[in-house]
């Protein structure tokens, strides 16, 4: 007993979940009306808290099986954690859908269906815990209404579209009309394109009856909302248009014998409430058309000059303007005025209140949504009031900054989490955010209580107050640690690859470079031995010995320079920024290639501009680029006749602040197939190439704000050109 | 023009050129240094005794090509010593086959260089002597009449006077006269000397 009580209590505390499954999308008035009234009724009458969800299956527009399984999968995932306790379906297609997928989406949940035709209901073998409202759209009685209003009409036009539901109507309509007592001259406007339908309807004679069923789709496959079609067609129809649908009333149709969708919603909600209260759904029999009645639109009647007196008794006349005016004008006018005025005020107040409530709820909803979305995206939202030195931030910011649950969210709490080295950046960013309307972005490190360091990107901007002063700044925090570590890793890999490429280029050149060192060594040895021989003589020529020693020093320096150049190329290091003299760079690079060029019988000419161009960058990397380009030029000339093998390196400029460095060869040039792919990583035309040389060169030059291009020389061979911005050191006045 | 033994040094690297010439001068050699192979070939005088010390790899014209040009220019072999930074086997084989004295790798040890040069000096003296000898022989041969020359070739070929007379359509006596005149003009007494001289002539051809 006690256990049961606890059970009941815990059940009561947990809200019951109702899922409304719409067959269509939200633009279909019929199902939307049912859903709205059902929702309203449920919330009004339920003794326990309810959580009402809705999903739009949109099955009319998406008919493939794959779509159905996808949406079923989606819903299964969506409601996996919190399965619905009850499902209300809206529209006939939603019922077979939930019957097929109920075990996945809402296991064992009872289902209340709505807007299902008797025919569809009969065709379904429904489990016992499914019940609901069967809607029969009564064409016969609607036709009877039209007969009463237009007794002399002899022609009948029946309209239905080409959708699945439309086609069901087509056969049902033929049967009903054939069985109908009075015989008409009938024209069936089925399976037409919408344009054709419009044309046909506009030509209908005035004294005919137009019966609009449904147009979910036209013969060209365009999808429609039937109630909207009713609006379009009734606007152009010369003859009165009737329909067995409540939603068409107000959209131009005269009316018919219709079920009001609101009443369907209310009945369905009542069934749902009984089931939620514990009643066995098997004991609740499905109901058919609980609220059907004759309903007409007074304005449509007036438009087609139909007489109200001919209406069947108990007909609900909607949109009727009061006629009391004409009878008791004098006596009532004052009262009406007051009433009108009052209602106007009341109405205005109501409208305002509704608007405000709506705005409030929208705001709340939007805020909740935003906070949720931000937290899901690992983004913290914040606002800072300078005047009050107050910081507002979403709860998620606590997690990001590792701030304890009970600690206040103030400016200082946040700043205390910031890495000491970045504190200045953070405070300045906050300050700047208040000074400028431009969004400011800065990345700072924060230290979590466990010692973990994370990168947070602060995006901030200020809000101008009415008086033009900005006292409020705000923005977002994004955790960019992963991005930063990926960036760092990429940079590391880039350094690694650049280094490897340099090593491999130098490896190719090793023989030649050894020769460059061997030459001064030879000179040194010869001079030293000469000196020894001189000293061994009886009266040594000391001046000559001195010269020899000086030459030794000079040659030693020369060897040292080669080694220095090599060492800097072989060293793995961060990118440096210094002033680089481009002509010196060319000369120093070429000096490493001296004997390689001789070995390959290539003559190299320099045509360097007299002006000493300076650029800012990393000389080792720029040297690597030049080395690579010259090596490429040399490789390109392997099959060029020896007499024609030549490379010209020239510098010129500055043009538009850029200095150009050209490496021109007389080789095979760039193959048209390779053009455009040369800078792609791992693309190579060489047998021994890795395909990274030019990619790297291009990356390096771009990092120096320059540009690398490769074109064919019309005189044969290729021209590699890179341009770098000229940057003269600024001289500070003392 | 001195007749002193001269070392012609050709290397495109000015530092090496300077060092090597200083070393050789310290050893009292007459040195002519060239950084350009072309200039060297233009200024080079075969009449001056000496040897060439050539760098193998130079832009334009490498050492082996210079060696070829030197040999082609005259019948006389100028002794060549190669120095190289990259002493690869195929190049050294080619150089030695073309008659190089030595093939030294840089940095060059003074002992090796001096040894190679003294070797070259001896070779040069030898070939120079041979050359002058040849010149005097050629001068003597050029004094012979066509008939005497014919007799000369026949004698060297080992034919007897009688046979020669038959070949040339004359009598033995006439041949004897030609033969003694020919020997006299050439300053030779025995057939063995004549054969040796013919051998030398052939060599130089």
Coordinates of C-alpha atoms in Angstrom, one line a residue, chain B:
Chain B
X1 CA 111.9 33.9 -73.0
X2 CA 113.6 31.8 -70.3
X3 CA 114.3 28.2 -70.8
X4 CA 113.8 27.6 -67.1
X5 CA 111.3 24.8 -66.2
X6 CA 108.0 26.5 -65.6
X7 CA 104.9 25.2 -63.8
X8 CA 101.7 26.3 -65.5
X9 CA 99.0 26.3 -62.8
X10 CA 95.3 26.5 -63.9
X11 CA 92.5 26.6 -61.3
X12 CA 89.3 28.7 -61.3
X13 CA 89.4 29.1 -57.6
X14 CA 91.6 32.1 -56.9
X15 CA 92.4 31.1 -53.3
X16 CA 93.6 27.7 -54.3
X17 CA 95.5 29.2 -57.2
X18 CA 97.3 31.6 -55.0
X19 CA 98.1 29.0 -52.3
X20 CA 99.5 26.4 -54.8
X21 CA 101.6 29.0 -56.6
X22 CA 103.0 30.2 -53.3
X23 CA 103.9 26.7 -52.4
X24 CA 105.6 26.0 -55.7
X25 CA 107.5 29.3 -55.6
X26 CA 108.7 28.6 -52.1
X27 CA 110.2 25.5 -53.7
X28 CA 111.9 27.8 -56.2
X29 CA 109.8 26.8 -59.1
X30 CA 109.0 29.3 -61.9
X31 CA 105.1 29.4 -61.8
X32 CA 102.6 30.9 -64.2
X33 CA 99.1 30.9 -62.7
X34 CA 95.9 31.1 -64.6
X35 CA 92.4 31.2 -63.3
X36 CA 90.9 30.9 -66.8
X37 CA 91.6 27.8 -68.9
X38 CA 91.1 29.9 -72.1
X39 CA 93.7 32.5 -71.2
X40 CA 96.1 29.7 -70.3
X41 CA 95.6 28.1 -73.7
X42 CA 96.0 31.4 -75.5
X43 CA 99.2 32.3 -73.7
X44 CA 100.8 29.0 -73.4
X45 CA 104.1 28.5 -75.2
X46 CA 105.0 24.9 -76.0
X47 CA 108.7 25.9 -76.5
X48 CA 109.1 26.6 -72.8
X49 CA 110.0 23.6 -70.8
X50 CA 107.6 22.9 -68.0
X51 CA 104.5 21.0 -66.9
X52 CA 100.8 21.9 -66.4
X53 CA 99.0 21.5 -63.1
X54 CA 95.3 21.5 -63.9
X55 CA 92.2 21.5 -61.8
X56 CA 89.8 18.9 -63.2
X57 CA 86.4 20.7 -62.8
X58 CA 86.3 24.2 -64.1
X59 CA 83.5 26.2 -65.8
X60 CA 83.8 26.2 -69.6
X61 CA 86.7 23.9 -70.2
X62 CA 87.7 21.2 -67.7
X63 CA 91.2 19.9 -67.1
X64 CA 90.8 16.8 -69.3
X65 CA 89.7 18.9 -72.2
X66 CA 92.8 21.2 -71.8
X67 CA 95.0 18.1 -71.8
X68 CA 93.4 17.0 -75.1
X69 CA 93.8 20.5 -76.6
X70 CA 97.5 20.6 -75.5
X71 CA 98.3 17.3 -77.1
X72 CA 96.4 18.1 -80.3
X73 CA 98.2 21.4 -80.7
X74 CA 101.6 19.8 -81.3
X75 CA 103.2 16.5 -81.4
X76 CA 104.9 17.3 -78.2
X77 CA 103.4 15.9 -74.9
X78 CA 103.3 18.6 -72.2
X79 CA 103.3 16.6 -69.0
X80 CA 100.1 17.2 -67.0
X81 CA 99.4 16.8 -63.3
X82 CA 95.7 16.9 -62.3
X83 CA 94.4 18.2 -59.0
X84 CA 90.7 17.6 -58.1
X85 CA 88.3 18.1 -55.3
X86 CA 86.2 15.1 -56.4
X87 CA 88.6 12.3 -57.2
X88 CA 86.2 9.9 -58.9
X89 CA 87.6 6.8 -60.5
X90 CA 86.2 7.2 -64.0
X91 CA 87.7 10.6 -64.3
X92 CA 91.1 9.6 -63.0
X93 CA 91.3 6.6 -65.3
X94 CA 90.5 8.8 -68.3
X95 CA 93.2 11.3 -67.2
X96 CA 95.9 8.6 -66.7
X97 CA 95.0 6.9 -70.0
X98 CA 95.5 10.3 -71.7
X99 CA 99.0 10.4 -70.3
X100 CA 98.7 12.3 -67.1
X101 CA 101.7 12.2 -64.7
X102 CA 99.5 12.0 -61.6
X103 CA 96.0 12.6 -60.4
X104 CA 96.1 14.3 -56.9
X105 CA 93.1 15.0 -54.7
X106 CA 92.6 18.3 -52.9
X107 CA 93.8 19.3 -50.4
X108 CA 97.1 18.5 -52.0
X109 CA 100.1 17.4 -49.8
X110 CA 103.3 19.3 -50.8
X111 CA 105.3 16.1 -50.9
X112 CA 102.9 14.5 -53.5
X113 CA 102.8 17.7 -55.5
X114 CA 106.6 18.1 -55.6
X115 CA 107.1 14.4 -56.4
X116 CA 104.6 14.6 -59.3
X117 CA 106.3 17.8 -60.6
X118 CA 109.8 16.4 -60.4
X119 CA 108.5 13.4 -62.2
X120 CA 107.0 15.7 -64.8
X121 CA 110.2 17.6 -65.1
X122 CA 112.1 14.4 -65.9
X123 CA 109.4 13.4 -68.4
X124 CA 109.5 16.9 -70.0
X125 CA 113.3 16.8 -70.3
X126 CA 113.1 13.4 -71.8
X127 CA 110.4 14.2 -74.3
X128 CA 112.1 17.5 -75.0
X129 CA 115.3 15.7 -75.8
X130 CA 113.5 13.2 -78.0
X131 CA 111.8 16.1 -79.7
X132 CA 115.1 17.9 -80.5
X133 CA 116.6 14.6 -81.7
X134 CA 113.6 14.1 -83.8
X135 CA 113.9 17.5 -85.2
X136 CA 117.6 17.0 -86.3
X137 CA 116.6 13.6 -87.8
X138 CA 113.8 15.2 -89.7
X139 CA 116.1 17.9 -90.9
X140 CA 118.6 15.3 -92.2
X141 CA 115.8 13.2 -93.8
X142 CA 114.6 16.3 -95.6
X143 CA 118.0 16.6 -97.2
X144 CA 117.7 13.3 -99.0
X145 CA 116.7 13.1 -102.6
X146 CA 113.5 11.2 -103.5
X147 CA 115.6 8.2 -104.7
X148 CA 117.7 8.2 -101.6
X149 CA 114.5 8.2 -99.5
X150 CA 113.2 5.2 -101.5
X151 CA 116.4 3.4 -100.8
X152 CA 116.1 4.4 -97.1
X153 CA 112.7 2.7 -96.7
X154 CA 113.8 -0.4 -98.5
X155 CA 117.0 -0.8 -96.4
X156 CA 115.0 -0.3 -93.2
X157 CA 112.6 -3.0 -94.5
X158 CA 115.6 -5.3 -94.6
X159 CA 116.0 -5.7 -98.3
X160 CA 119.4 -6.5 -99.9
X161 CA 120.9 -4.2 -102.4
X162 CA 120.2 -6.6 -105.2
X163 CA 116.6 -6.9 -104.3
X164 CA 116.2 -3.1 -104.1
X165 CA 117.8 -2.7 -107.5
X166 CA 115.2 -5.2 -108.8
X167 CA 112.4 -3.4 -107.1
X168 CA 113.4 0.0 -108.4
X169 CA 114.4 -1.2 -111.9
X170 CA 118.1 -0.4 -111.8
X171 CA 121.4 -2.1 -111.1
X172 CA 122.9 -3.0 -107.7
X173 CA 125.8 -0.6 -108.3
X174 CA 123.6 2.4 -108.5
X175 CA 121.8 1.4 -105.3
X176 CA 125.1 1.1 -103.5
X177 CA 126.0 4.7 -104.5
X178 CA 122.5 6.0 -103.3
X179 CA 122.9 4.0 -100.1
X180 CA 126.3 5.3 -99.2
X181 CA 125.2 8.9 -99.9
X182 CA 122.1 8.5 -97.9
X183 CA 124.1 7.1 -94.9
X184 CA 126.5 9.9 -95.2
X185 CA 123.8 12.6 -95.2
X186 CA 122.1 11.1 -92.2
X187 CA 125.5 10.7 -90.4
X188 CA 125.0 7.1 -89.8
X189 CA 127.4 4.2 -90.2
X190 CA 125.5 1.0 -89.5
X191 CA 122.1 -0.4 -90.7
X192 CA 121.2 -0.9 -87.0
X193 CA 121.5 2.9 -86.4
X194 CA 119.4 3.4 -89.5
X195 CA 116.6 1.2 -88.2
X196 CA 116.7 2.9 -84.8
X197 CA 116.3 6.3 -86.5
X198 CA 113.4 5.0 -88.6
X199 CA 111.8 3.8 -85.5
X200 CA 112.0 7.2 -83.8
X201 CA 110.6 8.8 -87.0
X202 CA 107.7 6.4 -86.9
X203 CA 107.0 7.2 -83.3
X204 CA 106.7 10.8 -83.9
X205 CA 104.4 10.3 -86.8

